Amino acid sequence: MNFESMEIWNAMKETKYRRTLDELNKVIHNAHGNLNDAISAALDMTCTAIHAEAGTFWFYSRFGDGLIHPRAWYGGGNISQQYLHVGEGVAGKVVETGMPTIISDCQSDPRWAKKVDSATGFSTKSMICVPLKADNMVYGCIQLINKMDNSLFDEKDLSFAQRLADEISTQFVTLNLLSDGRVEPNIAVLFADIRGFTKLAETMSPAVVASLLNEYLVFVTGCIRQNGGIANKYIGDCVLAYWRPDEDCREPAYMACKAAMSMLEGAAEMRKRLKSRFDCEINFGVGIHYGEAYIGNIGTSVLTDHTVIGDTVNMASHLVSCAPAGKVLISHSVAHAVGKKAKTSHPSLPVRMKLKRNDFKFYYLNQLD
């Protein structure tokens, strides 16, 4: 195909893609809030527009079982009973990284999970997979498989699939995600906070403060992730993390305590590095509480925030505000859940008075088996 013919062909494809986007908007509008109808129609339209033989809308059940499930599928057989772990297969990798991908030969690609083809008898040859996002939080992906004419997907196909994914998120799914949360009964919540950070920051330039914070946050987040926790957000110099029970975390309270002790054990080396680089002393306290919390999305279609909410979070925040530098304060519910694995002691009277709740028992965590 010569250059002029290629230009005409690309212009025709662009016109078709724009028409499909317009039709998609109408479909989502006419769905009247029915997520499944909108997703199925959008997937059908996407596969038809790109001439894909099959396709799947994968949904990441972040607040449910933590697995990736098919929400809608087109061609290729019924895959309703299939699921992926985050990072498993191409779809799992796209959910994990948030990066779109195009694969010319799935059979030789190490990312491809063969189990879906094995279950359906379908043969996957080439593929496009694009993430579905709400304010940079990945909640699923669209996977398109095999061109009908046996040609390969190209970058224009990939770009169009990404535009459709963005349109779905913007027009409908972002709003739906606001209700995609749940109350969990056994959540461990941890806060870690630098002591005297405001005064320290007054003596440094904003750029230096940012560099110092980054190094501190890398250290604390590493301790959280190495012990199965989710670093939920950074609030200035404060880190909020949580643990919930699943197949990878049988004891949320214990794992939160392990993360806290890892922080204390590595604090000396971290302080040494920061002293050398920034000529300042960094100390932090930790607070942990265990109980019921809501895990889900809070916000609007403009800004959505995945977070944990409830009195468990509030009390963990109170605990960290009372924790002296180099100390971990845990609530009675944490101590009870961890049991004899934890060695604790009662805080002194001034620390206890700061919390201002006589019915709330808490302790220093001194050692963990």
PDB file of N, CA, C and O in Angstrom, residues 171-216:
ATOM      1  N   GLN A 171     -17.647   7.971  31.377  1.00  0.00           N
ATOM      2  CA  GLN A 171     -19.084   8.126  31.220  1.00  0.00           C
ATOM      3  C   GLN A 171     -19.916   7.346  32.227  1.00  0.00           C
ATOM      4  O   GLN A 171     -21.006   7.760  32.580  1.00  0.00           O
ATOM      5  N   PHE A 172     -19.395   6.206  32.672  1.00  0.00           N
ATOM      6  CA  PHE A 172     -20.282   5.373  33.475  1.00  0.00           C
ATOM      7  C   PHE A 172     -19.626   4.690  34.659  1.00  0.00           C
ATOM      8  O   PHE A 172     -20.073   4.809  35.786  1.00  0.00           O
ATOM      9  N   VAL A 173     -18.548   3.975  34.422  1.00  0.00           N
ATOM     10  CA  VAL A 173     -18.041   3.068  35.436  1.00  0.00           C
ATOM     11  C   VAL A 173     -17.478   3.803  36.639  1.00  0.00           C
ATOM     12  O   VAL A 173     -17.573   3.331  37.765  1.00  0.00           O
ATOM     13  N   THR A 174     -16.879   4.991  36.443  1.00  0.00           N
ATOM     14  CA  THR A 174     -16.343   5.737  37.577  1.00  0.00           C
ATOM     15  C   THR A 174     -17.411   5.984  38.621  1.00  0.00           C
ATOM     16  O   THR A 174     -17.201   5.811  39.822  1.00  0.00           O
ATOM     17  N   LEU A 175     -18.608   6.377  38.161  1.00  0.00           N
ATOM     18  CA  LEU A 175     -19.703   6.621  39.093  1.00  0.00           C
ATOM     19  C   LEU A 175     -20.112   5.333  39.792  1.00  0.00           C
ATOM     20  O   LEU A 175     -20.391   5.323  40.987  1.00  0.00           O
ATOM     21  N   ASN A 176     -20.142   4.233  39.055  1.00  0.00           N
ATOM     22  CA  ASN A 176     -20.526   2.966  39.641  1.00  0.00           C
ATOM     23  C   ASN A 176     -19.544   2.507  40.698  1.00  0.00           C
ATOM     24  O   ASN A 176     -19.919   1.904  41.707  1.00  0.00           O
ATOM     25  N   LEU A 177     -18.273   2.820  40.507  1.00  0.00           N
ATOM     26  CA  LEU A 177     -17.247   2.377  41.448  1.00  0.00           C
ATOM     27  C   LEU A 177     -17.435   2.980  42.835  1.00  0.00           C
ATOM     28  O   LEU A 177     -16.959   2.448  43.818  1.00  0.00           O
ATOM     29  N   LEU A 178     -18.138   4.132  42.900  1.00  0.00           N
ATOM     30  CA  LEU A 178     -18.328   4.762  44.200  1.00  0.00           C
ATOM     31  C   LEU A 178     -19.130   3.875  45.148  1.00  0.00           C
ATOM     32  O   LEU A 178     -19.061   4.032  46.361  1.00  0.00           O
ATOM     33  N   SER A 179     -19.898   2.951  44.589  1.00  0.00           N
ATOM     34  CA  SER A 179     -20.663   2.033  45.437  1.00  0.00           C
ATOM     35  C   SER A 179     -19.965   0.679  45.585  1.00  0.00           C
ATOM     36  O   SER A 179     -20.498  -0.224  46.215  1.00  0.00           O
ATOM     37  N   ASP A 180     -18.790   0.558  45.000  1.00  0.00           N
ATOM     38  CA  ASP A 180     -18.073  -0.712  45.019  1.00  0.00           C
ATOM     39  C   ASP A 180     -17.149  -0.787  46.229  1.00  0.00           C
ATOM     40  O   ASP A 180     -15.945  -0.730  46.127  1.00  0.00           O
ATOM     41  N   GLY A 181     -17.746  -0.878  47.379  1.00  0.00           N
ATOM     42  CA  GLY A 181     -16.991  -0.984  48.617  1.00  0.00           C
ATOM     43  C   GLY A 181     -17.721  -1.893  49.578  1.00  0.00           C
ATOM     44  O   GLY A 181     -18.843  -2.330  49.322  1.00  0.00           O
ATOM     45  N   ARG A 182     -17.104  -2.184  50.705  1.00  0.00           N
ATOM     46  CA  ARG A 182     -17.752  -3.083  51.656  1.00  0.00           C
ATOM     47  C   ARG A 182     -17.164  -2.866  53.041  1.00  0.00           C
ATOM     48  O   ARG A 182     -16.045  -2.383  53.200  1.00  0.00           O
ATOM     49  N   VAL A 183     -17.943  -3.252  54.046  1.00  0.00           N
ATOM     50  CA  VAL A 183     -17.481  -3.212  55.427  1.00  0.00           C
ATOM     51  C   VAL A 183     -16.808  -4.538  55.743  1.00  0.00           C
ATOM     52  O   VAL A 183     -17.388  -5.606  55.536  1.00  0.00           O
ATOM     53  N   GLU A 184     -15.567  -4.450  56.199  1.00  0.00           N
ATOM     54  CA  GLU A 184     -14.808  -5.646  56.581  1.00  0.00           C
ATOM     55  C   GLU A 184     -14.680  -5.672  58.099  1.00  0.00           C
ATOM     56  O   GLU A 184     -14.353  -4.650  58.719  1.00  0.00           O
ATOM     57  N   PRO A 185     -14.918  -6.828  58.740  1.00  0.00           N
ATOM     58  CA  PRO A 185     -14.918  -6.874  60.210  1.00  0.00           C
ATOM     59  C   PRO A 185     -13.544  -6.954  60.858  1.00  0.00           C
ATOM     60  O   PRO A 185     -13.394  -6.579  62.014  1.00  0.00           O
ATOM     61  N   ASN A 186     -12.541  -7.432  60.140  1.00  0.00           N
ATOM     62  CA  ASN A 186     -11.231  -7.684  60.764  1.00  0.00           C
ATOM     63  C   ASN A 186     -10.114  -6.999  59.986  1.00  0.00           C
ATOM     64  O   ASN A 186      -9.322  -7.653  59.298  1.00  0.00           O
ATOM     65  N   ILE A 187     -10.036  -5.691  60.124  1.00  0.00           N
ATOM     66  CA  ILE A 187      -9.045  -4.886  59.419  1.00  0.00           C
ATOM     67  C   ILE A 187      -8.036  -4.322  60.416  1.00  0.00           C
ATOM     68  O   ILE A 187      -8.417  -3.789  61.464  1.00  0.00           O
ATOM     69  N   ALA A 188      -6.762  -4.477  60.108  1.00  0.00           N
ATOM     70  CA  ALA A 188      -5.714  -3.847  60.919  1.00  0.00           C
ATOM     71  C   ALA A 188      -5.280  -2.571  60.205  1.00  0.00           C
ATOM     72  O   ALA A 188      -4.957  -2.605  59.014  1.00  0.00           O
ATOM     73  N   VAL A 189      -5.296  -1.461  60.927  1.00  0.00           N
ATOM     74  CA  VAL A 189      -4.946  -0.165  60.354  1.00  0.00           C
ATOM     75  C   VAL A 189      -3.706   0.371  61.066  1.00  0.00           C
ATOM     76  O   VAL A 189      -3.648   0.386  62.305  1.00  0.00           O
ATOM     77  N   LEU A 190      -2.731   0.792  60.287  1.00  0.00           N
ATOM     78  CA  LEU A 190      -1.466   1.310  60.830  1.00  0.00           C
ATOM     79  C   LEU A 190      -1.208   2.724  60.317  1.00  0.00           C
ATOM     80  O   LEU A 190      -1.380   3.006  59.130  1.00  0.00           O
ATOM     81  N   PHE A 191      -0.800   3.585  61.221  1.00  0.00           N
ATOM     82  CA  PHE A 191      -0.306   4.911  60.869  1.00  0.00           C
ATOM     83  C   PHE A 191       1.143   5.027  61.330  1.00  0.00           C
ATOM     84  O   PHE A 191       1.478   4.587  62.441  1.00  0.00           O
ATOM     85  N   ALA A 192       1.989   5.603  60.495  1.00  0.00           N
ATOM     86  CA  ALA A 192       3.362   5.931  60.877  1.00  0.00           C
ATOM     87  C   ALA A 192       3.570   7.411  60.592  1.00  0.00           C
ATOM     88  O   ALA A 192       3.234   7.892  59.507  1.00  0.00           O
ATOM     89  N   ASP A 193       4.125   8.130  61.575  1.00  0.00           N
ATOM     90  CA  ASP A 193       4.179   9.590  61.465  1.00  0.00           C
ATOM     91  C   ASP A 193       5.496  10.113  62.038  1.00  0.00           C
ATOM     92  O   ASP A 193       5.909   9.713  63.138  1.00  0.00           O
ATOM     93  N   ILE A 194       6.159  11.005  61.306  1.00  0.00           N
ATOM     94  CA  ILE A 194       7.404  11.607  61.776  1.00  0.00           C
ATOM     95  C   ILE A 194       7.099  12.557  62.932  1.00  0.00           C
ATOM     96  O   ILE A 194       6.135  13.336  62.870  1.00  0.00           O
ATOM     97  N   ARG A 195       7.908  12.517  63.962  1.00  0.00           N
ATOM     98  CA  ARG A 195       7.752  13.414  65.099  1.00  0.00           C
ATOM     99  C   ARG A 195       8.438  14.753  64.803  1.00  0.00           C
ATOM    100  O   ARG A 195       9.588  14.800  64.361  1.00  0.00           O
ATOM    101  N   GLY A 196       7.710  15.838  65.044  1.00  0.00           N
ATOM    102  CA  GLY A 196       8.271  17.178  64.880  1.00  0.00           C
ATOM    103  C   GLY A 196       8.565  17.552  63.442  1.00  0.00           C
ATOM    104  O   GLY A 196       9.449  18.379  63.177  1.00  0.00           O
ATOM    105  N   PHE A 197       7.809  16.994  62.504  1.00  0.00           N
ATOM    106  CA  PHE A 197       8.120  17.230  61.094  1.00  0.00           C
ATOM    107  C   PHE A 197       7.845  18.682  60.677  1.00  0.00           C
ATOM    108  O   PHE A 197       8.596  19.259  59.883  1.00  0.00           O
ATOM    109  N   THR A 198       6.785  19.275  61.201  1.00  0.00           N
ATOM    110  CA  THR A 198       6.441  20.646  60.807  1.00  0.00           C
ATOM    111  C   THR A 198       7.570  21.608  61.140  1.00  0.00           C
ATOM    112  O   THR A 198       7.968  22.438  60.307  1.00  0.00           O
ATOM    113  N   LYS A 199       8.093  21.496  62.337  1.00  0.00           N
ATOM    114  CA  LYS A 199       9.200  22.369  62.732  1.00  0.00           C
ATOM    115  C   LYS A 199      10.442  22.087  61.898  1.00  0.00           C
ATOM    116  O   LYS A 199      11.172  23.005  61.500  1.00  0.00           O
ATOM    117  N   LEU A 200      10.684  20.814  61.614  1.00  0.00           N
ATOM    118  CA  LEU A 200      11.840  20.427  60.803  1.00  0.00           C
ATOM    119  C   LEU A 200      11.731  21.010  59.399  1.00  0.00           C
ATOM    120  O   LEU A 200      12.703  21.533  58.839  1.00  0.00           O
ATOM    121  N   ALA A 201      10.527  20.957  58.818  1.00  0.00           N
ATOM    122  CA  ALA A 201      10.322  21.433  57.454  1.00  0.00           C
ATOM    123  C   ALA A 201      10.511  22.936  57.330  1.00  0.00           C
ATOM    124  O   ALA A 201      10.834  23.439  56.251  1.00  0.00           O
ATOM    125  N   GLU A 202      10.320  23.654  58.424  1.00  0.00           N
ATOM    126  CA  GLU A 202      10.482  25.111  58.392  1.00  0.00           C
ATOM    127  C   GLU A 202      11.923  25.536  58.148  1.00  0.00           C
ATOM    128  O   GLU A 202      12.184  26.655  57.722  1.00  0.00           O
ATOM    129  N   THR A 203      12.865  24.619  58.391  1.00  0.00           N
ATOM    130  CA  THR A 203      14.289  24.958  58.237  1.00  0.00           C
ATOM    131  C   THR A 203      14.857  24.498  56.889  1.00  0.00           C
ATOM    132  O   THR A 203      16.036  24.687  56.639  1.00  0.00           O
ATOM    133  N   MET A 204      14.014  23.906  56.035  1.00  0.00           N
ATOM    134  CA  MET A 204      14.490  23.358  54.769  1.00  0.00           C
ATOM    135  C   MET A 204      13.715  23.941  53.596  1.00  0.00           C
ATOM    136  O   MET A 204      12.571  24.398  53.747  1.00  0.00           O
ATOM    137  N   SER A 205      14.318  23.891  52.420  1.00  0.00           N
ATOM    138  CA  SER A 205      13.613  24.300  51.207  1.00  0.00           C
ATOM    139  C   SER A 205      12.602  23.221  50.837  1.00  0.00           C
ATOM    140  O   SER A 205      12.765  22.057  51.215  1.00  0.00           O
ATOM    141  N   PRO A 206      11.550  23.566  50.095  1.00  0.00           N
ATOM    142  CA  PRO A 206      10.559  22.563  49.695  1.00  0.00           C
ATOM    143  C   PRO A 206      11.173  21.379  48.947  1.00  0.00           C
ATOM    144  O   PRO A 206      10.750  20.234  49.125  1.00  0.00           O
ATOM    145  N   ALA A 207      12.172  21.641  48.104  1.00  0.00           N
ATOM    146  CA  ALA A 207      12.798  20.559  47.338  1.00  0.00           C
ATOM    147  C   ALA A 207      13.518  19.575  48.253  1.00  0.00           C
ATOM    148  O   ALA A 207      13.458  18.355  48.052  1.00  0.00           O
ATOM    149  N   VAL A 208      14.197  20.095  49.272  1.00  0.00           N
ATOM    150  CA  VAL A 208      14.907  19.235  50.214  1.00  0.00           C
ATOM    151  C   VAL A 208      13.911  18.436  51.047  1.00  0.00           C
ATOM    152  O   VAL A 208      14.106  17.237  51.306  1.00  0.00           O
ATOM    153  N   VAL A 209      12.829  19.096  51.452  1.00  0.00           N
ATOM    154  CA  VAL A 209      11.783  18.404  52.214  1.00  0.00           C
ATOM    155  C   VAL A 209      11.223  17.242  51.400  1.00  0.00           C
ATOM    156  O   VAL A 209      11.015  16.137  51.913  1.00  0.00           O
ATOM    157  N   ALA A 210      10.976  17.481  50.109  1.00  0.00           N
ATOM    158  CA  ALA A 210      10.436  16.435  49.245  1.00  0.00           C
ATOM    159  C   ALA A 210      11.399  15.257  49.130  1.00  0.00           C
ATOM    160  O   ALA A 210      10.993  14.090  49.193  1.00  0.00           O
ATOM    161  N   SER A 211      12.684  15.537  48.977  1.00  0.00           N
ATOM    162  CA  SER A 211      13.685  14.468  48.871  1.00  0.00           C
ATOM    163  C   SER A 211      13.753  13.655  50.153  1.00  0.00           C
ATOM    164  O   SER A 211      13.823  12.417  50.131  1.00  0.00           O
ATOM    165  N   LEU A 212      13.737  14.344  51.284  1.00  0.00           N
ATOM    166  CA  LEU A 212      13.775  13.661  52.577  1.00  0.00           C
ATOM    167  C   LEU A 212      12.540  12.771  52.751  1.00  0.00           C
ATOM    168  O   LEU A 212      12.642  11.604  53.146  1.00  0.00           O
ATOM    169  N   LEU A 213      11.370  13.331  52.441  1.00  0.00           N
ATOM    170  CA  LEU A 213      10.129  12.576  52.581  1.00  0.00           C
ATOM    171  C   LEU A 213      10.131  11.337  51.691  1.00  0.00           C
ATOM    172  O   LEU A 213       9.695  10.256  52.110  1.00  0.00           O
ATOM    173  N   ASN A 214      10.613  11.501  50.475  1.00  0.00           N
ATOM    174  CA  ASN A 214      10.629  10.363  49.548  1.00  0.00           C
ATOM    175  C   ASN A 214      11.440   9.205  50.102  1.00  0.00           C
ATOM    176  O   ASN A 214      11.028   8.040  50.026  1.00  0.00           O
ATOM    177  N   GLU A 215      12.600   9.511  50.678  1.00  0.00           N
ATOM    178  CA  GLU A 215      13.442   8.436  51.211  1.00  0.00           C
ATOM    179  C   GLU A 215      12.776   7.772  52.412  1.00  0.00           C
ATOM    180  O   GLU A 215      12.804   6.542  52.558  1.00  0.00           O
ATOM    181  N   TYR A 216      12.167   8.567  53.277  1.00  0.00           N
ATOM    182  CA  TYR A 216      11.450   8.034  54.431  1.00  0.00           C
ATOM    183  C   TYR A 216      10.268   7.171  53.989  1.00  0.00           C
ATOM    184  O   TYR A 216      10.049   6.068  54.503  1.00  0.00           O
TER     185      TYR A 216
END
